[in-house]
Coordinates of C-alpha atoms in Angstrom, one line a residue:
M1 CA 0.0 0.0 0.0
P2 CA 1.2 3.6 -0.4
F3 CA 3.2 5.2 2.2
P4 CA 1.8 8.5 3.5
A5 CA 3.8 11.7 3.9
L6 CA 4.5 11.2 7.6
P7 CA 7.6 12.3 9.6
R8 CA 9.7 9.4 10.7
G9 CA 9.1 9.0 14.4
L10 CA 5.3 8.7 14.0
Y11 CA 4.2 5.1 14.4
A12 CA 2.1 2.7 12.5
V13 CA 0.1 1.0 15.2
S14 CA -2.3 -1.8 14.5
A15 CA -5.8 -2.0 16.0
L16 CA -4.6 -5.2 17.6
A17 CA -1.6 -3.4 19.3
L18 CA -3.9 -0.7 20.5
A19 CA -6.2 -3.3 22.1
I20 CA -3.4 -5.2 23.7
G21 CA -1.8 -2.0 25.0
S22 CA 1.4 -2.7 27.0
L23 CA 1.6 -6.3 25.8
A24 CA 2.8 -5.1 22.5
G25 CA 4.8 -2.0 21.7
P26 CA 4.2 0.3 18.6
V27 CA 5.7 -0.9 15.3
Q28 CA 7.9 1.8 13.8
A29 CA 7.3 2.6 10.2
E30 CA 10.8 2.4 8.5
T31 CA 9.8 4.7 5.6
L32 CA 12.4 7.0 4.2
N33 CA 11.2 10.4 3.0
I34 CA 13.5 12.2 0.4
G35 CA 13.1 15.6 -1.2
V36 CA 14.2 15.2 -4.8
I37 CA 14.6 18.2 -7.1
G38 CA 12.3 17.4 -10.1
E39 CA 9.5 15.3 -11.4
L40 CA 10.3 11.8 -12.9
A41 CA 9.3 11.8 -16.6
S42 CA 8.5 8.1 -16.6
F43 CA 9.2 4.7 -15.3
D44 CA 9.9 3.7 -18.9
T45 CA 13.6 4.4 -19.0
S46 CA 13.5 5.2 -22.7
Q47 CA 11.4 8.3 -21.8
V48 CA 13.6 9.6 -19.0
S49 CA 14.9 13.2 -19.4
G50 CA 18.3 12.6 -17.8
G51 CA 17.8 14.4 -14.4
T52 CA 19.7 13.2 -11.4
W53 CA 16.4 13.1 -9.5
E54 CA 15.2 10.5 -11.9
S55 CA 18.2 8.3 -11.2
D56 CA 17.4 8.7 -7.5
I57 CA 14.1 6.9 -8.0
L58 CA 15.0 4.5 -10.8
M59 CA 18.0 3.0 -9.0
D60 CA 15.7 2.0 -6.2
V61 CA 13.0 0.3 -8.2
F62 CA 15.1 -1.4 -10.9
E63 CA 18.4 -3.3 -11.0
G64 CA 20.7 -4.0 -13.7
L65 CA 23.2 -6.9 -14.3
V66 CA 25.3 -5.1 -11.8
K67 CA 24.5 -2.5 -8.9
Q68 CA 26.2 -0.1 -6.8
S69 CA 27.3 -0.3 -3.2
A70 CA 26.6 2.4 -0.6
D71 CA 30.1 4.0 -1.6
G72 CA 29.7 3.7 -5.3
E73 CA 31.6 0.4 -6.0
V74 CA 30.2 -2.1 -8.6
L75 CA 28.7 -5.3 -7.2
P76 CA 26.8 -8.2 -8.7
G77 CA 23.1 -7.4 -9.4
M78 CA 20.8 -9.5 -11.5
A79 CA 23.9 -11.3 -12.6
T80 CA 25.9 -13.2 -10.0
S81 CA 29.0 -13.6 -12.1
W82 CA 30.4 -12.9 -15.6
E83 CA 33.4 -13.6 -17.9
V84 CA 35.1 -11.2 -20.2
S85 CA 36.9 -12.5 -23.4
D86 CA 40.6 -11.9 -23.9
D87 CA 40.0 -9.2 -26.4
G88 CA 37.6 -7.4 -24.1
K89 CA 34.8 -7.5 -26.6
T90 CA 32.5 -10.3 -25.3
Y91 CA 30.9 -10.3 -21.8
T92 CA 29.0 -13.4 -20.6
F93 CA 26.7 -12.8 -17.6
H94 CA 25.1 -15.5 -15.5
L95 CA 21.8 -14.4 -14.0
R96 CA 20.4 -15.3 -10.6
D97 CA 18.2 -18.3 -10.3
N98 CA 15.9 -16.2 -8.0
A99 CA 15.8 -12.9 -10.0
K100 CA 12.2 -11.9 -10.2
W101 CA 9.9 -9.0 -11.1
S102 CA 7.7 -7.7 -8.4
D103 CA 4.8 -9.6 -9.8
G104 CA 6.6 -12.8 -9.3
E105 CA 7.7 -13.5 -12.9
P106 CA 11.3 -14.4 -13.5
V107 CA 13.7 -11.8 -14.7
T108 CA 15.4 -13.4 -17.8
A109 CA 18.2 -12.4 -20.1
E110 CA 15.5 -11.8 -22.7
D111 CA 14.2 -9.0 -20.5
F112 CA 17.6 -7.3 -20.8
V113 CA 17.8 -7.7 -24.6
F114 CA 14.2 -6.5 -25.0
G115 CA 14.8 -3.5 -22.6
W116 CA 17.9 -2.5 -24.6
Q117 CA 16.2 -3.0 -28.0
H118 CA 13.2 -0.8 -26.5
L119 CA 15.6 1.9 -25.5
L120 CA 17.3 2.0 -28.8
A121 CA 14.1 1.8 -31.0
P122 CA 14.0 5.0 -33.1
K123 CA 10.3 5.5 -32.4
N124 CA 11.1 6.0 -28.6
A125 CA 13.6 8.8 -29.4
S126 CA 15.5 8.2 -26.2
K127 CA 18.0 11.0 -25.5
Y128 CA 20.1 8.4 -23.6
A129 CA 20.3 5.7 -26.4
Y130 CA 23.9 6.6 -27.1
M131 CA 24.8 5.1 -23.7
L132 CA 24.4 1.7 -25.2
Y133 CA 26.4 2.4 -28.3
P134 CA 29.4 0.4 -27.1
I135 CA 27.3 -2.7 -27.9
A136 CA 27.6 -4.1 -31.4
N137 CA 25.0 -2.5 -33.8
A138 CA 23.3 -0.4 -31.1
E139 CA 24.0 2.8 -33.0
A140 CA 22.8 1.4 -36.3
I141 CA 19.6 0.2 -34.6
N142 CA 19.0 3.6 -32.9
T143 CA 19.5 5.4 -36.3
G144 CA 17.1 3.0 -38.2
K145 CA 19.9 1.3 -40.2
Q146 CA 19.7 -2.1 -38.7
P147 CA 16.8 -4.1 -37.2
A148 CA 16.5 -4.5 -33.5
E149 CA 17.4 -8.2 -33.8
S150 CA 20.9 -7.3 -34.8
L151 CA 21.9 -6.1 -31.4
G152 CA 25.0 -7.7 -29.9
A153 CA 23.1 -9.2 -27.0
K154 CA 21.8 -12.7 -26.9
S155 CA 19.7 -14.7 -24.4
L156 CA 21.1 -18.1 -23.9
D157 CA 20.4 -21.2 -21.7
D158 CA 16.7 -20.5 -21.5
G159 CA 17.2 -17.0 -20.3
K160 CA 19.8 -17.7 -17.7
T161 CA 22.8 -16.4 -19.6
L162 CA 23.2 -13.1 -21.4
E163 CA 26.1 -12.8 -24.0
V164 CA 27.0 -9.2 -24.9
T165 CA 29.2 -8.4 -27.8
L166 CA 30.8 -4.8 -28.0
N167 CA 32.2 -3.0 -30.9
Q168 CA 35.6 -2.7 -29.2
A169 CA 36.9 -3.1 -25.7
T170 CA 35.3 -0.5 -23.4
P171 CA 37.0 0.0 -20.1
Y172 CA 34.0 1.5 -18.4
F173 CA 31.4 -1.0 -19.6
L174 CA 30.7 -2.6 -16.3
Q175 CA 30.2 0.9 -14.7
L176 CA 27.9 1.8 -17.6
L177 CA 25.7 -1.1 -16.7
T178 CA 24.8 0.5 -13.4
H179 CA 23.0 3.3 -15.3
Y180 CA 19.3 3.1 -15.8
T181 CA 19.6 2.8 -19.6
A182 CA 21.0 -0.8 -19.1
Y183 CA 18.1 -1.9 -16.8
P184 CA 15.8 -4.7 -18.1
V185 CA 12.2 -4.1 -19.1
P186 CA 9.5 -6.7 -18.3
K187 CA 8.7 -8.0 -21.7
H188 CA 5.6 -9.9 -20.5
L189 CA 4.0 -6.6 -19.5
V190 CA 4.9 -4.7 -22.6
D191 CA 3.4 -7.6 -24.6
K192 CA 0.2 -7.4 -22.5
Y193 CA -0.2 -3.7 -21.9
G194 CA 1.9 -1.9 -24.5
R195 CA 3.0 1.6 -23.4
D196 CA 0.5 1.3 -20.4
W197 CA 2.8 -1.2 -18.7
V198 CA 4.1 1.7 -16.5
K199 CA 0.7 2.6 -15.1
M200 CA 0.5 1.9 -11.3
D201 CA -2.0 -0.9 -11.6
H202 CA 0.2 -2.7 -14.2
I203 CA 3.8 -2.0 -13.4
A204 CA 6.3 -4.5 -12.1
T205 CA 9.9 -3.7 -11.3
N206 CA 12.9 -5.8 -10.3
G207 CA 14.6 -3.7 -7.7
A208 CA 14.5 -3.6 -4.0
F209 CA 11.4 -1.5 -4.1
H210 CA 8.4 -1.2 -6.4
P211 CA 6.1 1.8 -7.2
V212 CA 2.7 1.9 -5.5
Q213 CA 1.6 5.5 -6.0
W214 CA 2.4 8.5 -8.0
V215 CA 0.8 11.9 -7.3
S216 CA 1.9 14.2 -10.1
Q217 CA 4.2 17.1 -9.1
S218 CA 3.9 15.9 -5.5
R219 CA 5.1 12.4 -4.5
I220 CA 6.0 9.0 -5.7
S221 CA 5.8 6.2 -3.2
V222 CA 7.5 2.9 -3.4
E223 CA 7.4 -0.1 -0.9
K224 CA 9.8 -3.0 -0.4
S225 CA 9.5 -5.7 -3.0
S226 CA 8.9 -9.1 -1.3
T227 CA 10.1 -10.8 -4.5
Y228 CA 13.5 -9.1 -4.4
Y229 CA 16.3 -11.8 -4.0
D230 CA 17.9 -9.9 -1.1
A231 CA 14.5 -8.7 0.5
D232 CA 15.5 -9.9 3.9
E233 CA 18.5 -7.5 4.0
V234 CA 16.5 -4.5 2.9
A235 CA 15.8 -2.6 6.1
L236 CA 13.2 0.0 4.8
D237 CA 9.6 -0.7 4.4
G238 CA 9.4 1.9 1.7
V239 CA 10.4 5.3 0.3
N240 CA 8.6 8.6 -0.5
Y241 CA 10.2 10.9 -3.2
F242 CA 8.7 14.4 -2.8
T243 CA 9.1 16.8 -5.7
T244 CA 10.9 19.6 -3.9
E245 CA 12.0 22.2 -6.5
D246 CA 11.8 25.0 -3.9
R247 CA 14.8 23.9 -1.8
N248 CA 14.3 26.5 0.8
A249 CA 10.9 25.0 1.5
G250 CA 12.7 21.7 1.5
I251 CA 14.9 22.8 4.3
S252 CA 11.8 23.8 6.4
R253 CA 10.3 20.3 5.8
F254 CA 13.6 18.7 6.7
R255 CA 13.8 20.7 10.0
A256 CA 10.2 19.8 10.7
G257 CA 11.0 16.1 10.4
E258 CA 8.9 15.6 7.1
L259 CA 12.0 14.8 5.2
D260 CA 15.0 12.5 6.1
V261 CA 17.0 13.6 3.0
L262 CA 17.0 16.8 1.0
R263 CA 18.9 16.5 -2.3
E264 CA 20.9 19.6 -3.3
Y265 CA 20.1 22.3 -0.6
P266 CA 20.6 25.9 -1.9
S267 CA 24.2 27.0 -1.9
S268 CA 23.2 30.2 -0.3
R269 CA 22.1 28.4 2.9
Y270 CA 25.3 26.4 3.4
Q271 CA 26.9 28.6 6.1
W272 CA 23.7 28.8 8.0
L273 CA 23.1 25.0 7.7
K274 CA 26.6 24.2 8.7
E275 CA 26.2 26.3 11.8
N276 CA 22.7 25.2 12.8
L277 CA 22.5 21.6 11.5
P278 CA 26.2 20.6 11.5
K279 CA 25.5 16.8 11.8
A280 CA 22.9 16.8 8.9
T281 CA 24.8 19.1 6.4
H282 CA 26.9 17.2 3.9
M283 CA 29.2 18.6 1.3
G284 CA 31.9 16.7 -0.7
P285 CA 33.6 16.3 -4.1
Y286 CA 31.3 15.5 -7.0
L287 CA 31.8 14.7 -10.7
G288 CA 29.4 17.2 -12.2
N289 CA 29.4 20.3 -14.4
Y290 CA 27.1 23.2 -14.7
Y291 CA 27.1 25.0 -18.1
Y292 CA 25.2 27.1 -20.5
V293 CA 24.3 25.7 -23.8
F294 CA 24.6 27.9 -27.0
N295 CA 22.0 27.1 -29.6
Q296 CA 23.9 26.5 -32.8
R297 CA 20.9 25.7 -35.0
E298 CA 20.7 27.9 -38.1
G299 CA 19.1 31.2 -37.7
R300 CA 20.0 31.5 -34.1
P301 CA 22.4 34.4 -32.9
T302 CA 24.5 31.9 -31.0
A303 CA 25.2 29.9 -34.2
D304 CA 27.8 32.7 -34.9
P305 CA 31.1 31.6 -33.3
K306 CA 32.0 35.3 -32.7
V307 CA 28.8 35.7 -30.6
R308 CA 29.6 32.5 -28.6
E309 CA 33.1 33.6 -27.9
A310 CA 32.0 37.1 -26.8
L311 CA 29.4 35.7 -24.4
N312 CA 31.9 33.1 -23.0
L313 CA 34.7 35.8 -22.5
A314 CA 32.3 38.0 -20.4
I315 CA 31.5 35.4 -17.8
R316 CA 33.2 35.8 -14.5
R317 CA 33.4 32.2 -13.1
E318 CA 35.1 33.1 -9.9
V319 CA 32.4 35.6 -9.0
L320 CA 29.7 33.0 -9.7
A321 CA 31.4 30.4 -7.5
K322 CA 32.7 32.5 -4.6
Q323 CA 30.1 35.3 -4.4
I324 CA 26.9 34.2 -6.0
M325 CA 27.1 30.6 -4.9
A326 CA 28.8 31.4 -1.5
G327 CA 31.7 28.9 -2.2
T328 CA 29.5 25.9 -2.7
F329 CA 30.7 25.5 -6.4
L330 CA 34.1 25.6 -8.0
P331 CA 34.7 27.9 -11.0
A332 CA 34.7 25.9 -14.3
F333 CA 37.0 26.9 -17.2
A334 CA 36.6 23.4 -18.8
F335 CA 33.8 21.1 -19.7
V336 CA 35.2 17.9 -17.9
P337 CA 35.4 18.3 -14.1
P338 CA 38.6 17.6 -12.1
G339 CA 38.8 14.2 -10.6
V340 CA 37.9 12.2 -13.6
S341 CA 40.2 9.2 -13.7
H342 CA 43.1 9.0 -16.2
Y343 CA 42.3 12.4 -17.7
Q344 CA 43.6 16.0 -17.6
H345 CA 40.8 18.5 -18.4
Q346 CA 41.4 21.2 -21.0
P347 CA 40.5 24.7 -20.1
V348 CA 39.1 27.5 -22.3
P349 CA 41.8 29.4 -24.1
F350 CA 41.1 32.7 -22.3
K351 CA 41.4 31.2 -18.8
D352 CA 44.5 33.3 -17.9
I353 CA 43.5 36.5 -19.5
S354 CA 42.4 39.5 -17.4
I355 CA 38.8 40.4 -17.4
D356 CA 39.5 43.8 -18.9
E357 CA 41.2 42.2 -21.9
R358 CA 38.4 39.7 -22.2
M359 CA 35.7 42.4 -22.2
A360 CA 37.5 44.5 -24.7
K361 CA 37.8 41.5 -27.0
A362 CA 34.1 40.5 -26.4
K363 CA 32.9 44.0 -27.4
A364 CA 35.0 43.8 -30.7
L365 CA 33.8 40.4 -31.5
L366 CA 30.1 41.4 -31.1
A367 CA 30.8 44.5 -33.3
E368 CA 32.3 42.2 -36.0
A369 CA 29.2 40.1 -35.8
G370 CA 27.0 43.1 -36.5
Y371 CA 25.7 43.9 -33.0
G372 CA 25.9 47.4 -31.4
P373 CA 23.7 50.2 -30.1
D374 CA 21.7 50.4 -33.2
H375 CA 21.3 46.7 -33.4
P376 CA 21.5 45.2 -29.9
L377 CA 21.9 41.4 -29.3
T378 CA 18.7 40.0 -27.7
L379 CA 18.9 36.6 -26.3
R380 CA 16.4 34.2 -24.6
L381 CA 17.9 32.5 -21.7
R382 CA 16.1 29.4 -20.3
Y383 CA 16.7 27.8 -16.9
N384 CA 14.7 25.4 -14.8
T385 CA 12.9 26.6 -11.7
S386 CA 15.3 27.1 -8.8
D387 CA 16.3 30.2 -6.8
E388 CA 19.9 29.0 -7.4
H389 CA 19.5 28.8 -11.2
K390 CA 17.8 32.2 -11.1
K391 CA 20.5 33.8 -9.2
I392 CA 23.1 32.5 -11.7
A393 CA 21.1 33.6 -14.7
I394 CA 20.6 37.1 -13.2
A395 CA 24.4 37.4 -12.6
V396 CA 25.3 36.2 -16.0
A397 CA 22.9 38.6 -17.6
A398 CA 24.4 41.4 -15.7
M399 CA 27.9 40.3 -16.9
W400 CA 26.6 40.5 -20.4
K401 CA 25.0 43.8 -20.1
P402 CA 28.1 45.9 -20.7
L403 CA 28.3 44.2 -24.0
G404 CA 24.8 45.6 -24.9
V405 CA 23.2 42.3 -24.7
D406 CA 19.5 42.2 -23.7
V407 CA 18.5 39.0 -21.9
Q408 CA 15.0 37.8 -21.9
M409 CA 14.7 35.0 -19.2
Q410 CA 12.4 32.1 -19.3
Q411 CA 12.0 29.5 -16.5
A412 CA 10.1 26.2 -16.3
E413 CA 10.0 23.2 -14.1
A414 CA 12.8 20.8 -14.8
T415 CA 10.9 18.3 -17.1
V416 CA 9.4 21.0 -19.3
H417 CA 12.8 22.9 -19.4
Y418 CA 14.7 19.9 -20.8
Q419 CA 12.0 19.0 -23.2
S420 CA 12.0 22.6 -24.5
I421 CA 15.8 22.9 -25.0
A422 CA 15.9 19.4 -26.5
Q423 CA 13.6 20.8 -29.2
G424 CA 16.0 23.8 -29.7
D425 CA 13.5 26.3 -28.2
F426 CA 16.1 28.7 -26.7
D427 CA 19.2 30.8 -27.4
V428 CA 21.1 30.1 -24.3
A429 CA 20.0 27.5 -21.7
R430 CA 21.1 26.2 -18.4
A431 CA 22.2 22.6 -18.4
A432 CA 24.3 20.3 -16.1
W433 CA 25.7 16.9 -16.2
V434 CA 26.6 14.4 -13.4
A435 CA 28.8 11.4 -14.3
D436 CA 27.0 8.3 -15.0
Y437 CA 30.5 6.6 -14.8
N438 CA 33.9 7.9 -14.0
D439 CA 35.3 8.5 -17.5
A440 CA 35.8 11.7 -19.6
E441 CA 33.9 10.2 -22.4
N442 CA 30.7 10.4 -20.4
F443 CA 31.0 14.2 -20.4
L444 CA 32.4 14.7 -23.9
A445 CA 29.8 12.5 -25.6
L446 CA 27.3 15.2 -25.0
L447 CA 29.0 17.3 -27.6
H448 CA 29.1 14.6 -30.3
T449 CA 27.0 15.3 -33.4
G450 CA 23.6 13.7 -33.1
V451 CA 23.6 12.8 -29.5
G452 CA 20.2 13.4 -27.8
N453 CA 21.6 15.5 -25.0
N454 CA 23.6 17.6 -27.3
Y455 CA 21.0 20.3 -26.7
G456 CA 22.8 23.0 -28.7
A457 CA 23.3 21.0 -31.7
Y458 CA 27.1 21.5 -31.6
S459 CA 28.7 19.7 -34.6
N460 CA 32.3 19.6 -35.6
P461 CA 33.7 16.7 -37.8
A462 CA 37.1 17.1 -36.2
Y463 CA 35.7 16.7 -32.7
D464 CA 33.5 13.6 -33.8
K465 CA 36.5 12.1 -35.4
L466 CA 38.6 12.4 -32.3
M467 CA 35.9 10.9 -30.2
D468 CA 35.3 8.0 -32.6
Q469 CA 39.1 7.3 -32.6
A470 CA 39.1 7.3 -28.8
A471 CA 36.2 4.9 -28.7
Q472 CA 38.5 2.4 -30.7
T473 CA 41.6 2.9 -28.8
L474 CA 42.6 0.4 -26.2
D475 CA 45.8 2.0 -24.8
L476 CA 44.6 4.2 -22.0
D477 CA 47.2 6.9 -22.4
A478 CA 46.6 7.2 -26.1
R479 CA 42.9 7.3 -25.5
A480 CA 43.3 10.1 -23.0
T481 CA 45.3 12.1 -25.5
L482 CA 42.5 11.8 -28.1
L483 CA 39.9 12.8 -25.6
E484 CA 41.9 15.8 -24.3
K485 CA 42.3 16.9 -27.9
A486 CA 38.5 16.6 -28.4
E487 CA 37.7 18.7 -25.3
K488 CA 40.3 21.3 -26.5
T489 CA 38.6 21.5 -29.8
A490 CA 35.2 22.0 -28.3
M491 CA 36.5 24.7 -25.9
D492 CA 38.3 26.5 -28.8
D493 CA 34.9 26.5 -30.6
N494 CA 33.1 27.8 -27.6
A495 CA 30.7 24.8 -28.0
V496 CA 29.3 25.6 -24.6
A497 CA 30.0 28.1 -21.8
P498 CA 31.4 26.0 -18.8
L499 CA 30.3 27.9 -15.6
L500 CA 30.8 25.8 -12.5
F501 CA 31.7 22.5 -11.1
Y502 CA 29.5 20.8 -8.6
V503 CA 30.0 19.6 -5.1
T504 CA 27.6 17.3 -3.4
R505 CA 25.1 19.1 -1.2
N506 CA 22.6 17.0 0.9
L507 CA 20.9 17.2 4.1
V508 CA 20.8 13.9 5.8
N509 CA 19.0 12.8 8.9
P510 CA 21.8 11.9 11.4
D511 CA 19.7 8.9 12.5
L512 CA 20.3 7.3 9.0
Q513 CA 23.1 4.7 8.5
G514 CA 24.2 3.3 5.1
W515 CA 24.0 6.7 3.4
Q516 CA 27.5 7.4 2.3
D517 CA 29.0 10.5 0.6
N518 CA 30.6 9.6 -2.8
A519 CA 31.8 11.3 -5.9
M520 CA 28.9 10.1 -8.0
D521 CA 26.3 11.2 -5.4
D522 CA 24.3 8.0 -5.9
H523 CA 22.6 6.7 -2.8
P524 CA 20.5 3.5 -3.3
S525 CA 17.9 3.2 -0.6
R526 CA 18.5 -0.5 -0.5
W527 CA 21.6 0.2 1.8
V528 CA 19.9 2.7 4.1
S529 CA 18.3 2.1 7.5
F530 CA 17.4 4.1 10.6
K531 CA 19.7 3.6 13.7
D532 CA 18.0 1.6 16.4

């Protein structure tokens, strides 16, 4: 049954317990209440918009071949073991005998094959389909050049074994499999209900929890799945995910005991929170970037490289990080954040130029592009609803004002925002990326021609060639060199305006255990419990 929005510490007491009185104590409801920053687009992973808040929910209700530990390490999931061929191109996974969907049906290798084919189907237009491109023929299927059956994934041994063939050895493939693009889909339900399989009265999931209620723009509730193979080790009875785009209101709810976790508290509140809720206030290193996308589609002013360079030059990253965001971000002069393994990020070419020189050059570039007092540059700047994003947008607009740029701001809740910019309805737009796996490719893939999350439609054949070469390079040093050249190419093109690098910012009930800070900021509820 659905779990109500009750503070932890209230008790679920049965009528029998009330009647018996002192003979039986109250039963504590082990329900975790989390404030997430946006609305889930769908439980169909092919329709997910890519928000971190969606991953928060999906990692609790689904499980891939592998899963993550509390500190982010890769562990066996639906597969108990696997072998990798000598050339690194073939993976053979052995599924659990007791792997089940929440409706009791077995999870089979065919559910993985079907799920991946479903995500890659051109009709589903998944912005995340490229995540599966390391698998043989995945890209050709996604672009309509090959049938789904040609995918390099086979169900063997009556669904107990999954054989996956890659285009080339992929060092991060196991990490990639923890992402929701690699989750299975219950083929038996899709066959029966079609797209309606995700409705609450039809859905089945294979994770530690399964959905029981969804109140749009308010709450998603899940409960522990009795069919989960490790159900006896799952401490929580359920989880409520509250859509909490107003993070200041989220702090109030956290202090009132209505939330046990608030994801991404406002940076402006960090000092106050650290002083007043020191045990609950978490901050740590994070593999995430915050950037502005330039729309490079034909007819947009930001399609002009001179305009992009001028806008990029005028942004003062240190001011954004230290003053506007009160030290809760790091200034970003590159697209790939620091801390990514086996990689040295490549900064924008103007990193060490004084702001006066940068502003002079920016004004000259806009004049060359045909903008000035008689023809001012007008831009639509989109951002998703948040006081934080609004503050950054206002600050950047003020930095552009001396250039004579008139900024018209548009805000929308996260799902609508990302749908709008995916359709190209903007000039400049706020975006961010948090690593799905610890590899520079995960960030740089966003700028490859044709990728669904390449919101600005940046396209440079030289960049694509470097990325394609890196994908086929087994030597890690040579691969890193190619990826670094690719990032430098994009930064020289002013493909995007990197603004900030993230740190993790969460409020966490000190009574929780099993909730560990980690650079990926992933926290599966399967590991969480309340202290006795």
